[in-house]
Amino acid sequence: MRGVEEVNVHLCWGNFLETHNIEGVSLSGYDLLVGCLNLAIGLLSFKGTLSGDYLQIQNFNDLTLSRKTQSEDPGFGSGLCNLNFKLDDCIWFQLHQKWYYYELHSPPLGCSGVSFPTVSLTKMNLPSTLFPSIDLTYIEDKYSSLSTQTLFNALSTLKANKDSSISSSNYTEKKIWIPTNPRGAERLPPGIVTSESDLYLRRLWGQPSEDLTIIPKYLVTFTVGYNQKDNIDAAVKKFSENFTIVLFHYDGRTTEWDEFEWSKRAIHVSVPKQAKWWYAKRFLHPNIVAPYEYIFMWDEDLGVENFDAEEYVKLVRKHGLEISQPGLDAKSAGLTWAMTRKRNSSEVHKDTVERPGWCTDPHLPPCAAFVEIMATVFSRDAWRCVWHMIQNDLVHGWGLDFSLRKCVEPPHEKIGVVDAQWIVHKSVPSLGNQGKAEGGRAPWEGVRERCRKEWTMFQDRLTKAEKAYYGALGINPYNETGH
């Protein structure tokens, strides 16, 4: 059998590390010692497959060192074997009584490969353009009889000498690649990655740590036109300094709100002729509102004489509600659903009895697991799910109320109406007036028609998405109660 004449090395980081094409050598029956690895991604382990003339190493995850030989594992030559290693600097292996090791400092970007002849050098540095982070050391036959510990001691010495020889004139920054970082941030060290933000207002001067005298715990948003300024002024005053206030302006008027003192600490977002759920999808990403325990998403036409936001939060917590709304007073305009009407005998309620034929299941909307979208309150976790369900082109949000149950479990326990803190829905059609008069119809008529169309479109999309998912699994859940 010929000696090692050529070695092709391919290293692909992620879930795959492969040492390939040891010409003239079958790995079957040879000792293999797998050493150690020191990478920024943390503790690793792998399974290796020996087949023919290559070793394939996969699934990194562990941290113990072991030496496997054919005598220790009879299936080593042809099947799947577990190879564990301690994390340090390198991978060792022995072929034809010659020792090799790979020294890895950080994962290379992508997959690279290089071929080179066997040479009698103690160390060969591969070209940086091919393998910027890997050195290959070839230890001659005279070292093959050394013990495992001796070899690793030698490795440590080599590494120490190498590190001490680096000077500022020839130093090349080691590459970082962290697959577990957020997408796009893999080249950053984990300690600098900030994947979530907030809507806290900060100063342009002083120490950042001194910017906030109060850290708001909750968020309330109103979609507003200036004509409803008095109603919004009354509503905002029901929310304490524990709330960040955001106004989404659909009429383009923002500076006029400066007449209210609270407006100076509010966040104003102005995009003409847009609806609440259009703003929510674009400005309330879950990673932006992550610090807030509850997110109130309210319309502009709500009477709040009998409402206190802090007391509301206490009741939501007490009753374990992830998605909720205040009860609607009997004086509210357009009362459609029995579920959202205020009850006088309870703090909260989670179900109701609707008109005959309206509920196919007592645990499903509109008899349970249901609130409307005019004054919805979401927990942080529920909002993370709901945000992903909002469609970019369906701006009115109709149909969402019947599907919010998809985001909590069990929905008939986690969705409810707070009776002890109630509101009045005034049903002022101001957003409808932002529509366009066409075909002899008033602007609000075109808006209402689009709302109905969006409801049907949303339900069709959701049904198709669920059928596609379950169809791929080969099951039909729709004949099961409660699904």
Coordinates of C-alpha atoms in Angstrom, one line a residue:
M1 CA 0.0 0.0 0.0
R2 CA 1.3 3.4 -1.0
G3 CA 2.0 6.1 1.5
V4 CA 0.2 9.4 1.6
E5 CA 1.1 11.2 -1.6
E6 CA -1.6 13.8 -1.7
V7 CA -4.3 15.1 0.6
N8 CA -7.3 17.1 -0.4
V9 CA -8.8 19.1 2.4
H10 CA -12.3 20.5 2.4
L11 CA -13.7 22.3 5.4
C12 CA -17.4 23.5 5.4
W13 CA -18.6 25.0 8.7
G14 CA -22.2 24.8 10.0
N15 CA -23.1 21.2 10.4
F16 CA -20.4 19.7 8.2
L17 CA -16.7 19.1 8.5
E18 CA -15.1 16.8 5.9
T19 CA -11.6 15.5 5.3
H20 CA -11.4 14.1 1.9
N21 CA -9.5 12.0 -0.7
I22 CA -6.4 10.6 1.1
E23 CA -5.0 9.1 -2.0
G24 CA -3.7 5.5 -1.8
V25 CA -4.9 5.1 1.8
S26 CA -8.0 3.4 3.1
L27 CA -8.9 4.8 6.6
S28 CA -10.4 1.4 7.6
G29 CA -8.2 -0.2 10.2
Y30 CA -6.1 2.8 11.1
D31 CA -5.9 4.5 14.4
L32 CA -7.9 7.7 14.5
L33 CA -7.4 10.2 17.3
V34 CA -9.7 13.2 17.3
G35 CA -8.5 16.1 19.3
C36 CA -9.8 19.4 20.2
L37 CA -11.4 22.5 18.8
N38 CA -11.6 26.1 20.0
L39 CA -14.2 28.1 18.2
A40 CA -16.4 31.0 19.2
I41 CA -19.5 29.0 18.7
G42 CA -19.0 27.1 21.9
L43 CA -19.1 23.5 22.9
L44 CA -19.2 21.1 20.0
S45 CA -19.3 17.4 19.2
F46 CA -19.7 15.3 16.2
K47 CA -20.4 11.9 14.6
G48 CA -18.0 10.6 12.0
T49 CA -18.5 8.2 9.2
L50 CA -15.6 6.2 7.8
S51 CA -16.2 5.0 4.3
G52 CA -13.6 4.1 1.7
D53 CA -11.0 6.9 1.5
Y54 CA -12.5 9.7 3.4
L55 CA -13.7 10.7 6.9
Q56 CA -16.9 12.6 7.2
I57 CA -17.5 14.4 10.5
Q58 CA -20.9 15.8 11.3
N59 CA -23.2 17.1 14.1
F60 CA -20.9 18.9 16.4
N61 CA -21.9 19.0 20.1
D62 CA -19.8 17.3 22.8
L63 CA -16.6 17.8 24.9
T64 CA -14.9 14.6 25.9
L65 CA -11.7 13.2 24.4
S66 CA -11.5 9.6 23.3
R67 CA -9.4 7.5 21.1
K68 CA -11.1 4.9 18.9
T69 CA -9.4 2.1 17.1
Q70 CA -10.6 -0.8 15.1
S71 CA -10.0 -3.2 18.0
E72 CA -12.1 -1.0 20.3
D73 CA -14.9 -0.7 17.9
P74 CA -15.3 -3.6 15.4
G75 CA -17.7 -1.5 13.3
F76 CA -15.3 1.4 13.0
G77 CA -14.1 0.6 9.5
S78 CA -17.4 0.6 7.6
G79 CA -20.2 2.1 9.7
L80 CA -21.1 5.1 11.9
C81 CA -19.1 5.8 15.0
N82 CA -19.2 8.4 17.6
L83 CA -16.0 10.5 18.0
N84 CA -15.9 12.8 21.0
F85 CA -13.3 15.4 21.7
K86 CA -12.3 18.1 24.2
L87 CA -12.4 21.6 23.0
D88 CA -9.1 23.3 22.6
D89 CA -7.3 24.0 19.3
C90 CA -7.3 21.3 16.8
I91 CA -8.4 18.0 15.3
W92 CA -5.8 15.3 15.4
F93 CA -5.7 12.1 13.3
Q94 CA -3.1 9.4 12.4
L95 CA -2.7 7.8 9.0
H96 CA 0.0 5.4 8.0
Q97 CA 1.7 6.0 11.3
K98 CA 1.9 9.7 10.6
W99 CA 0.2 12.3 12.7
Y100 CA -1.8 15.2 11.4
Y101 CA -3.7 17.9 13.0
Y102 CA -6.0 20.8 11.9
E103 CA -5.7 23.9 13.9
L104 CA -8.9 26.0 13.7
H105 CA -9.3 29.4 15.2
S106 CA -12.7 30.4 13.7
P107 CA -15.0 28.9 11.1
P108 CA -14.0 29.7 7.5
L109 CA -16.6 31.6 5.4
G110 CA -18.2 29.1 3.2
C111 CA -16.4 25.9 1.9
S112 CA -12.8 25.9 0.6
G113 CA -10.4 23.3 -0.6
V114 CA -6.7 22.9 -1.3
S115 CA -4.4 20.1 -2.5
F116 CA -0.8 19.8 -1.5
P117 CA 2.0 17.1 -1.7
T118 CA 3.3 15.4 1.4
V119 CA 6.4 17.2 2.6
S120 CA 8.8 16.8 5.5
L121 CA 8.0 20.1 7.2
T122 CA 6.9 20.4 10.8
K123 CA 4.3 23.0 9.8
M124 CA 2.7 24.3 6.6
N125 CA 0.6 27.5 6.5
L126 CA -2.0 27.2 3.9
P127 CA -2.6 30.3 1.6
S128 CA -4.8 32.8 3.4
T129 CA -7.0 33.3 0.4
L130 CA -8.0 29.6 0.5
F131 CA -8.0 28.8 4.2
P132 CA -7.5 32.0 6.2
S133 CA -8.1 30.3 9.6
I134 CA -6.5 26.8 9.3
D135 CA -2.9 25.6 9.7
L136 CA -1.9 22.0 9.0
T137 CA 0.9 20.4 11.0
Y138 CA 2.5 17.2 9.8
I139 CA 4.4 15.3 12.5
E140 CA 6.9 12.8 11.1
D141 CA 7.0 9.0 11.8
K142 CA 9.2 9.4 14.8
Y143 CA 6.3 10.9 16.7
S144 CA 3.8 8.1 16.0
S145 CA 4.7 6.2 19.1
L146 CA 4.1 9.1 21.5
S147 CA 1.2 8.9 23.9
T148 CA -1.9 10.9 23.5
Q149 CA -1.0 13.2 26.4
T150 CA 2.5 13.8 25.0
L151 CA 1.0 14.7 21.7
F152 CA -1.3 17.2 23.2
N153 CA 1.4 18.7 25.3
A154 CA 3.4 19.1 22.1
L155 CA 0.5 20.8 20.5
S156 CA 0.1 23.2 23.3
T157 CA 3.8 24.2 23.0
L158 CA 3.4 24.7 19.3
K159 CA 0.4 26.9 19.7
A160 CA 2.1 29.0 22.5
N161 CA 5.1 29.5 20.3
K162 CA 2.9 30.5 17.3
D163 CA 0.9 32.9 19.4
S164 CA 3.9 34.6 20.9
S165 CA 5.5 35.0 17.4
I166 CA 2.6 37.1 16.1
S167 CA 3.6 40.8 15.7
S168 CA 1.5 43.8 15.0
S169 CA 3.1 44.1 11.5
N170 CA 1.8 40.7 10.3
Y171 CA -1.2 40.2 12.4
T172 CA -4.4 39.3 10.5
E173 CA -7.7 39.6 12.4
K174 CA -9.3 36.2 13.0
K175 CA -12.7 35.7 11.4
I176 CA -15.8 35.3 13.4
W177 CA -18.8 33.2 12.3
I178 CA -21.5 32.4 14.9
P179 CA -24.4 30.4 13.3
T180 CA -26.6 30.9 16.4
N181 CA -26.5 34.7 16.0
P182 CA -29.5 36.3 14.4
R183 CA -29.6 36.0 10.6
G184 CA -27.2 38.6 9.1
A185 CA -25.2 39.0 12.3
E186 CA -23.1 35.8 12.1
R187 CA -19.9 37.8 11.7
L188 CA -20.4 39.6 15.0
P189 CA -19.2 38.5 18.5
P190 CA -22.3 37.5 20.5
G191 CA -21.5 40.1 23.2
I192 CA -22.2 43.0 20.8
V193 CA -25.4 41.6 19.2
T194 CA -28.5 43.5 20.2
S195 CA -31.4 41.8 18.6
E196 CA -34.2 43.6 20.4
S197 CA -35.0 47.3 20.8
D198 CA -37.6 49.6 22.4
L199 CA -39.5 52.8 22.0
Y200 CA -37.9 54.6 24.9
L201 CA -37.1 58.3 24.2
R202 CA -33.5 59.2 25.0
R203 CA -31.5 62.4 25.2
L204 CA -28.8 63.6 22.9
W205 CA -26.5 64.5 25.8
G206 CA -25.3 63.1 29.1
Q207 CA -24.8 59.5 30.2
P208 CA -27.1 56.9 28.4
S209 CA -27.6 55.2 31.8
E210 CA -29.2 58.3 33.1
D211 CA -31.6 58.9 30.2
L212 CA -34.6 57.2 31.7
T213 CA -36.0 58.3 35.0
I214 CA -38.9 55.9 34.5
I215 CA -38.8 52.7 32.3
P216 CA -42.2 52.2 30.8
K217 CA -43.5 48.6 31.2
Y218 CA -46.5 48.8 28.8
L219 CA -47.3 50.3 25.4
V220 CA -50.5 52.0 24.1
T221 CA -51.1 53.0 20.5
F222 CA -53.9 55.0 19.0
T223 CA -54.6 55.5 15.3
V224 CA -55.8 59.0 15.1
G225 CA -57.0 62.0 13.2
Y226 CA -56.9 65.5 14.7
N227 CA -60.6 65.8 14.7
Q228 CA -60.7 63.3 17.5
K229 CA -58.1 65.2 19.6
D230 CA -60.4 65.8 22.6
N231 CA -61.3 62.1 22.8
I232 CA -57.7 61.0 22.5
D233 CA -56.7 63.6 25.2
A234 CA -59.2 62.1 27.6
A235 CA -58.0 58.5 26.7
V236 CA -54.3 59.2 27.1
K237 CA -54.8 60.6 30.6
K238 CA -56.1 57.2 31.7
F239 CA -52.6 55.8 31.1
S240 CA -49.9 56.4 33.6
E241 CA -46.2 57.1 33.0
N242 CA -45.7 53.3 33.0
F243 CA -47.0 53.5 29.4
T244 CA -45.1 54.5 26.3
I245 CA -47.7 56.4 24.1
V246 CA -47.6 56.1 20.3
L247 CA -49.9 58.0 18.0
F248 CA -50.3 56.8 14.4
H249 CA -51.6 59.8 12.4
Y250 CA -53.6 58.9 9.3
D251 CA -54.4 62.5 8.4
G252 CA -50.9 63.9 8.3
R253 CA -51.5 66.4 11.2
T254 CA -48.9 66.1 14.0
T255 CA -47.6 69.5 15.2
E256 CA -51.2 70.5 16.2
W257 CA -51.0 67.9 19.0
D258 CA -48.4 70.0 20.8
E259 CA -51.2 71.8 22.6
F260 CA -51.3 68.8 24.9
E261 CA -48.5 68.4 27.4
W262 CA -48.4 64.6 27.2
S263 CA -47.8 64.9 23.4
K264 CA -44.2 65.9 24.1
R265 CA -43.4 62.5 25.6
A266 CA -45.5 60.6 22.9
I267 CA -44.1 59.1 19.7
H268 CA -45.8 60.4 16.6
V269 CA -45.8 58.4 13.3
S270 CA -47.5 60.1 10.4
V271 CA -48.4 58.3 7.2
P272 CA -51.6 59.6 5.5
K273 CA -54.6 57.4 4.8
Q274 CA -53.4 54.2 6.5
A275 CA -55.2 51.9 8.9
K276 CA -54.2 50.6 12.4
W277 CA -53.0 47.2 11.2
W278 CA -50.9 48.7 8.5
Y279 CA -49.0 50.7 11.1
A280 CA -48.8 47.8 13.5
K281 CA -47.2 45.5 10.9
R282 CA -44.6 48.1 10.0
F283 CA -43.8 49.8 13.3
L284 CA -44.6 47.3 16.1
H285 CA -42.3 44.4 15.2
P286 CA -42.1 42.0 18.2
N287 CA -38.4 42.7 18.5
I288 CA -39.1 46.5 18.7
V289 CA -41.8 46.2 21.4
A290 CA -40.1 43.3 23.3
P291 CA -39.6 45.3 26.6
Y292 CA -43.3 45.9 27.0
E293 CA -45.3 43.4 29.0
Y294 CA -48.6 44.4 27.4
I295 CA -49.5 46.2 24.2
F296 CA -52.7 48.1 23.9
M297 CA -53.8 48.7 20.3
W298 CA -56.8 51.0 20.4
D299 CA -59.1 53.0 18.1
E300 CA -59.7 56.7 18.5
D301 CA -63.4 56.6 19.2
L302 CA -63.5 55.0 22.7
G303 CA -65.1 56.5 25.8
V304 CA -62.9 55.8 28.9
E305 CA -64.8 57.5 31.7
N306 CA -65.0 54.1 33.6
F307 CA -61.5 52.8 32.6
D308 CA -58.2 52.8 34.5
A309 CA -55.2 51.2 32.7
E310 CA -53.3 50.2 35.7
E311 CA -56.3 48.4 37.3
Y312 CA -57.0 46.8 33.9
V313 CA -53.5 45.3 33.8
K314 CA -53.9 43.9 37.4
L315 CA -57.1 42.1 36.3
V316 CA -55.5 40.7 33.2
R317 CA -52.7 39.3 35.2
K318 CA -55.0 37.9 37.9
H319 CA -57.1 36.0 35.4
G320 CA -54.3 34.9 33.1
L321 CA -55.5 36.7 29.9
E322 CA -53.0 36.8 27.1
I323 CA -55.4 38.6 24.7
S324 CA -58.2 40.8 26.0
Q325 CA -60.4 43.9 25.7
P326 CA -62.4 46.0 28.1
G327 CA -66.1 45.2 28.2
L328 CA -68.4 47.4 26.0
D329 CA -71.0 49.4 27.8
A330 CA -74.6 48.9 26.7
K331 CA -74.6 52.5 25.4
S332 CA -71.9 51.6 22.8
A333 CA -72.9 52.0 19.2
G334 CA -72.9 48.9 16.9
L335 CA -72.9 46.2 19.5
T336 CA -72.6 43.1 17.4
W337 CA -71.3 40.3 19.6
A338 CA -72.6 39.1 23.0
M339 CA -69.1 38.1 24.0
T340 CA -67.8 41.7 24.1
R341 CA -70.7 43.2 26.1
K342 CA -69.9 44.2 29.6
R343 CA -71.3 42.1 32.4
N344 CA -72.2 43.6 35.8
S345 CA -71.6 40.5 37.9
S346 CA -68.0 39.6 37.2
E347 CA -64.5 40.9 36.9
V348 CA -63.9 39.1 33.6
H349 CA -65.7 36.6 31.4
K350 CA -64.3 34.2 28.8
D351 CA -67.4 32.8 27.1
T352 CA -71.0 33.6 26.3
V353 CA -74.2 32.3 24.7
E354 CA -74.8 33.6 21.3
R355 CA -77.8 33.5 19.0
P356 CA -78.8 30.1 17.7
G357 CA -76.5 28.7 15.0
W358 CA -73.7 31.2 15.6
C359 CA -71.4 28.9 17.5
T360 CA -70.5 25.4 16.2
D361 CA -68.5 24.8 19.5
P362 CA -68.9 26.5 22.9
H363 CA -65.1 26.9 23.0
L364 CA -64.8 28.7 19.6
P365 CA -65.6 32.2 18.4
P366 CA -67.8 34.0 18.8
C367 CA -68.9 32.2 21.9
A368 CA -65.4 32.0 23.4
A369 CA -61.7 32.7 22.5
F370 CA -62.9 35.9 21.0
V371 CA -62.4 39.7 21.3
E372 CA -62.9 42.5 18.8
I373 CA -60.1 44.4 17.2
M374 CA -61.2 47.9 18.3
A375 CA -59.5 47.9 21.7
T376 CA -57.4 44.8 21.9
V377 CA -54.7 44.2 24.5
F378 CA -52.0 41.7 23.9
S379 CA -49.4 40.1 26.1
R380 CA -45.8 40.3 24.8
D381 CA -45.8 36.6 23.8
A382 CA -49.2 36.7 22.2
W383 CA -48.3 39.8 20.1
R384 CA -45.2 38.0 18.8
C385 CA -47.5 35.4 17.3
V386 CA -50.2 37.8 16.1
W387 CA -47.8 40.1 14.4
H388 CA -46.7 37.3 12.1
M389 CA -50.3 36.5 11.2
I390 CA -51.1 40.1 10.1
Q391 CA -50.9 40.3 6.3
N392 CA -49.0 43.1 4.6
D393 CA -51.7 44.0 2.2
L394 CA -54.8 43.5 4.4
V395 CA -54.7 46.8 6.3
H396 CA -58.1 46.8 8.1
G397 CA -57.5 43.6 10.1
W398 CA -61.0 42.2 9.6
G399 CA -61.0 38.5 10.3
L400 CA -58.2 38.7 12.8
D401 CA -60.5 38.6 15.7
F402 CA -61.8 35.2 14.8
S403 CA -58.2 33.9 14.4
L404 CA -56.4 35.4 17.4
R405 CA -57.1 32.0 19.2
K406 CA -54.3 30.5 17.0
C407 CA -51.8 32.4 19.1
V408 CA -52.6 31.2 22.6
E409 CA -53.3 27.8 24.3
P410 CA -55.9 27.0 25.5
P411 CA -57.6 30.0 23.8
H412 CA -60.9 29.7 25.7
E413 CA -58.9 30.3 28.9
K414 CA -56.4 32.8 27.6
I415 CA -58.7 35.2 25.8
G416 CA -61.4 37.2 27.6
V417 CA -63.3 40.4 28.3
V418 CA -62.6 42.6 31.3
D419 CA -65.9 43.7 32.8
A420 CA -64.7 45.6 35.8
Q421 CA -62.9 48.1 33.5
W422 CA -65.2 49.0 30.6
I423 CA -65.4 51.5 27.7
V424 CA -67.9 52.9 25.3
H425 CA -67.6 52.5 21.6
K426 CA -68.7 55.7 20.0
S427 CA -68.3 54.4 16.4
V428 CA -67.1 57.6 14.8
P429 CA -66.4 56.9 11.1
S430 CA -63.5 59.3 10.8
L431 CA -61.1 56.8 9.2
G432 CA -63.9 55.9 6.7
N433 CA -63.8 59.5 5.5
Q434 CA -60.2 59.1 4.4
G435 CA -61.5 56.9 1.6
K436 CA -62.3 58.0 -2.0
A437 CA -65.7 58.8 -3.4
E438 CA -66.3 56.6 -6.5
G439 CA -69.3 55.7 -8.6
G440 CA -71.6 58.0 -6.6
R441 CA -70.8 56.3 -3.3
A442 CA -69.5 58.1 -0.2
P443 CA -65.9 57.6 0.8
W444 CA -66.8 55.5 3.8
E445 CA -68.7 53.0 1.6
G446 CA -65.6 52.1 -0.4
V447 CA -63.7 51.6 2.9
R448 CA -66.4 49.4 4.3
E449 CA -66.5 47.3 1.2
R450 CA -62.7 46.7 1.3
C451 CA -63.0 45.7 5.0
R452 CA -65.5 42.9 4.0
K453 CA -63.3 41.8 1.1
E454 CA -60.3 41.6 3.4
W455 CA -62.1 39.4 5.9
T456 CA -62.9 36.9 3.1
M457 CA -59.3 37.0 1.7
F458 CA -57.8 36.5 5.1
Q459 CA -59.9 33.5 5.9
D460 CA -59.2 32.0 2.5
R461 CA -55.4 32.4 3.0
L462 CA -55.5 31.0 6.5
T463 CA -57.5 28.0 5.5
K464 CA -55.3 27.2 2.5
A465 CA -52.2 27.6 4.7
E466 CA -53.5 25.1 7.3
K467 CA -54.6 22.6 4.6
A468 CA -51.2 22.8 3.0
Y469 CA -49.5 22.2 6.4
Y470 CA -51.7 19.3 7.4
G471 CA -51.8 17.9 3.9
A472 CA -48.0 17.6 4.0
L473 CA -48.3 15.6 7.2
G474 CA -51.0 13.4 5.7
I475 CA -53.7 14.2 8.2
N476 CA -57.0 15.9 8.1
P477 CA -57.7 17.7 11.4
Y478 CA -60.9 19.4 10.3
N479 CA -63.2 16.6 11.5
E480 CA -61.9 17.0 15.1
T481 CA -63.9 19.1 17.5
G482 CA -62.1 22.3 18.5
H483 CA -59.7 22.5 15.6

